[in-house]
Amino acid sequence: MASDEETSRPFAGLSNVSISEEIPVEGDITVPTGPSTRDDEFSTLDEPVKETVLRDLRAVGKKFIHVMYPKRSSALLRDWDLWGPLLLCVTLALLLQGGAADSDDQGGPQFAEVFVIIWFGSIVITLNSKLLGGTISFFQSLCVLGYCIMPLTLALVVCRIILLGGTGIVSFSVRLAVVTASFGWSTFASTAFLADSQLSNRKALVIYPVFLFYFVIGWMILTFSPGN
Amino acid sequence: MSAGPGGRNSEPWGGFDEPLIQGSGGSAVIDMENMDDTSGSSFEDVGEMHQRMKEEEEVSEEAAAAEDDGADDGEFLGMKGIKGQLGRQVADEVWQAGKRQASKAFNLYANIDILRPYFDVEPSQVRSRLVDSMVPVRLITFPQKVAGELYGPLMLVFTLVAILLHGMKTSGTVIREGTLMGTAIGTCFGYWLGVSSFIFFLAYLVNAQITLLQMLSLLGYGLFGHCVVLLVTYNIHFHSLFYGLWLLIGGLSTLRMVAVLLSRTVGQTPRLLLCGTLALLHMSFLLYLHFSYHRIVEGLLDSLEGPALAPMGRVARDVHEVTLNLSSSSLGTLLRAH
């Protein structure tokens, strides 16, 4: 008891401390900002342009490699960028232009059409996966879907090379095989990234629109025939 | 307990000169006296607190900026000094207010969470609803349950778009103004949204018990039959096969929708009006989708080297040849006259 009183005595005076209204309690607590050298570390304005461009290109290249060998890694998701999808979209649209039966009015899918299909389709799939309760963000999903178009673009290049050799039943079946394989690869690659962000029992609901999207693109590639 | 402006660094226990919080300015001051007992357990309170913290941060940032400006302009503020500082402050406040308004409006209208409950489905539910859309119900005296979800109908409309695109491609459709994709999307979405709204309007007139969401859902699932029929008949071009499938599968899905509507309407005339309209529109849409991209196939197959498909029926090319001959002969007479 005595020891309690002894220990409580240093704090005895504080038990009835009250702040009267007459004493103005004021002041400002300002937190000193961190050392300014931190800004210099992250400022990339002073580096040469070549370095900036090379850094972005290296990031894009790394993501392409991730798509080629789809593993369940989160590197594609963490630093998303839309350079790769833009490059692939433009390549696809340029290669698909100028091929059709009639060449006077409509030459197959026009440049703008391919663009609209890819971006509109990606946006719809992203909204769908978000509405189904996905944890992936809008731009991350756009990034994944765009990068996974790469196998289909490669298939288009291969198809154009095959078409140089003529259009017949053999070339059609070879093209069909190539496009089907790349379509399967694209769908598999994108599900490796997207399906992880979904609840396990709703994966099929998210994968179906992706399947449809790549199917439409694959169909556009397969039915492409160059004009005279 | 009073803390003067300059005195805090002289405290024996080191005061506040250690950087407690790294990073940009703005202090988070939580006034413990104002917290309720229930705070921290409800989202509203936490949200309010967060909002207040943000506002305090903004206010303190503005005050700090104003103070800095005041200090920069020096003790003696000439006319330019006052205008500069005031102008900057006003512009800053206008910007902050505008940003707050815009973000509030954006959060209100562009919030996709409004649609979230309509997408709350499981794959097994979607599968069972797809199968049920082909099975007409027998009980029409009791209002049938219609699921109000939008995932299935939306996916079916997109599937129809893809199938239509395939049909247009194989038939070599030439679209003069617009694009293939635009036409396909416009047709399918236009049908789904337009006919649903029209039937909902009619239902509203005859006092049937169906909401717009239920109508969208019903018609969307009714497109499943269309998808199946078109998928088969765009690849296998037999007229009799198409007519058979049109009656069978189209008829089944129409009967299902009609039965659901019948169960929710009272009175003979309203029932006839509503269900007759729906049946007519639904069946004729399938006819339209098939035939508008089918006749062209017959004409083109002879003139072009397409993939190996069995040529069918009458060829419409004769008409083209006649017009070509006519035009060339008329041109010839014109030239000879001069």
Coordinates of N, CA and C in Angstrom, one line a residue, chain A residues 6 12-13 25 29 32 38 44 50-51 57 59 74 79 92 102 107 136 157-158 168 174 178 183 186 201-202 223:
Chain A
E6 N 3.7 5.6 -3.0 CA 4.9 6.2 -3.4 C 5.0 6.3 -4.9
A12 N 0.6 12.1 -8.9 CA -0.6 12.5 -8.1 C -1.0 13.8 -8.6
G13 N -0.1 14.7 -8.9 CA -0.5 16.0 -9.3 C -1.3 16.1 -10.6
V25 N -5.1 27.4 -25.6 CA -4.1 26.4 -26.0 C -4.0 26.4 -27.5
I29 N 1.3 22.4 -35.2 CA 2.3 21.3 -35.2 C 2.6 21.1 -36.7
P32 N 8.2 18.5 -40.0 CA 9.3 18.8 -41.0 C 9.4 17.9 -42.1
R38 N 15.5 13.1 -51.5 CA 14.6 12.0 -52.0 C 14.0 12.4 -53.4
T44 N 13.2 12.0 -62.9 CA 13.8 11.5 -64.2 C 13.8 12.5 -65.3
K50 N 17.5 8.9 -74.3 CA 17.7 7.6 -74.7 C 17.5 6.6 -73.5
E51 N 17.9 7.1 -72.3 CA 17.7 6.2 -71.2 C 16.3 6.0 -70.9
L57 N 11.2 0.7 -73.1 CA 11.2 -0.5 -74.0 C 11.6 -1.8 -73.3
A59 N 10.9 -2.5 -70.2 CA 9.7 -2.9 -69.4 C 8.7 -3.6 -70.4
S74 N 2.9 -11.9 -60.8 CA 2.2 -10.7 -60.7 C 3.0 -9.5 -61.3
D79 N 3.3 -3.4 -62.5 CA 3.6 -2.1 -63.2 C 2.9 -2.3 -64.6
L92 N -1.7 -4.9 -85.6 CA -2.8 -5.7 -86.1 C -3.7 -5.0 -87.1
D102 N -14.3 -7.1 -102.3 CA -14.4 -5.9 -103.0 C -13.3 -5.0 -102.6
G107 N -12.6 -2.2 -97.7 CA -11.5 -3.1 -97.8 C -11.3 -4.0 -96.6
I136 N -9.1 -6.8 -59.6 CA -8.1 -6.2 -60.4 C -8.6 -4.8 -60.8
V157 N 0.9 -12.5 -88.8 CA 2.1 -12.4 -89.6 C 2.3 -13.7 -90.4
V158 N 2.2 -14.8 -89.6 CA 2.4 -16.1 -90.2 C 1.4 -16.4 -91.3
G168 N -5.7 -21.8 -100.9 CA -6.4 -23.1 -101.3 C -6.8 -23.8 -100.1
V174 N -4.0 -24.9 -92.9 CA -2.8 -24.5 -92.1 C -3.1 -23.3 -91.3
V178 N -3.0 -22.6 -87.3 CA -2.2 -21.6 -86.6 C -3.1 -20.7 -85.8
F183 N -5.0 -18.6 -80.7 CA -6.2 -18.1 -80.0 C -6.3 -18.8 -78.6
S186 N -3.6 -17.3 -76.4 CA -4.0 -16.0 -75.9 C -4.9 -16.1 -74.7
N201 N -15.3 -19.8 -57.9 CA -16.4 -20.4 -58.5 C -16.9 -19.5 -59.7
R202 N -16.4 -18.3 -59.9 CA -16.9 -17.5 -60.9 C -15.9 -17.3 -62.1
T223 N -10.3 -14.9 -91.6 CA -11.0 -14.6 -92.8 C -10.4 -13.5 -93.6

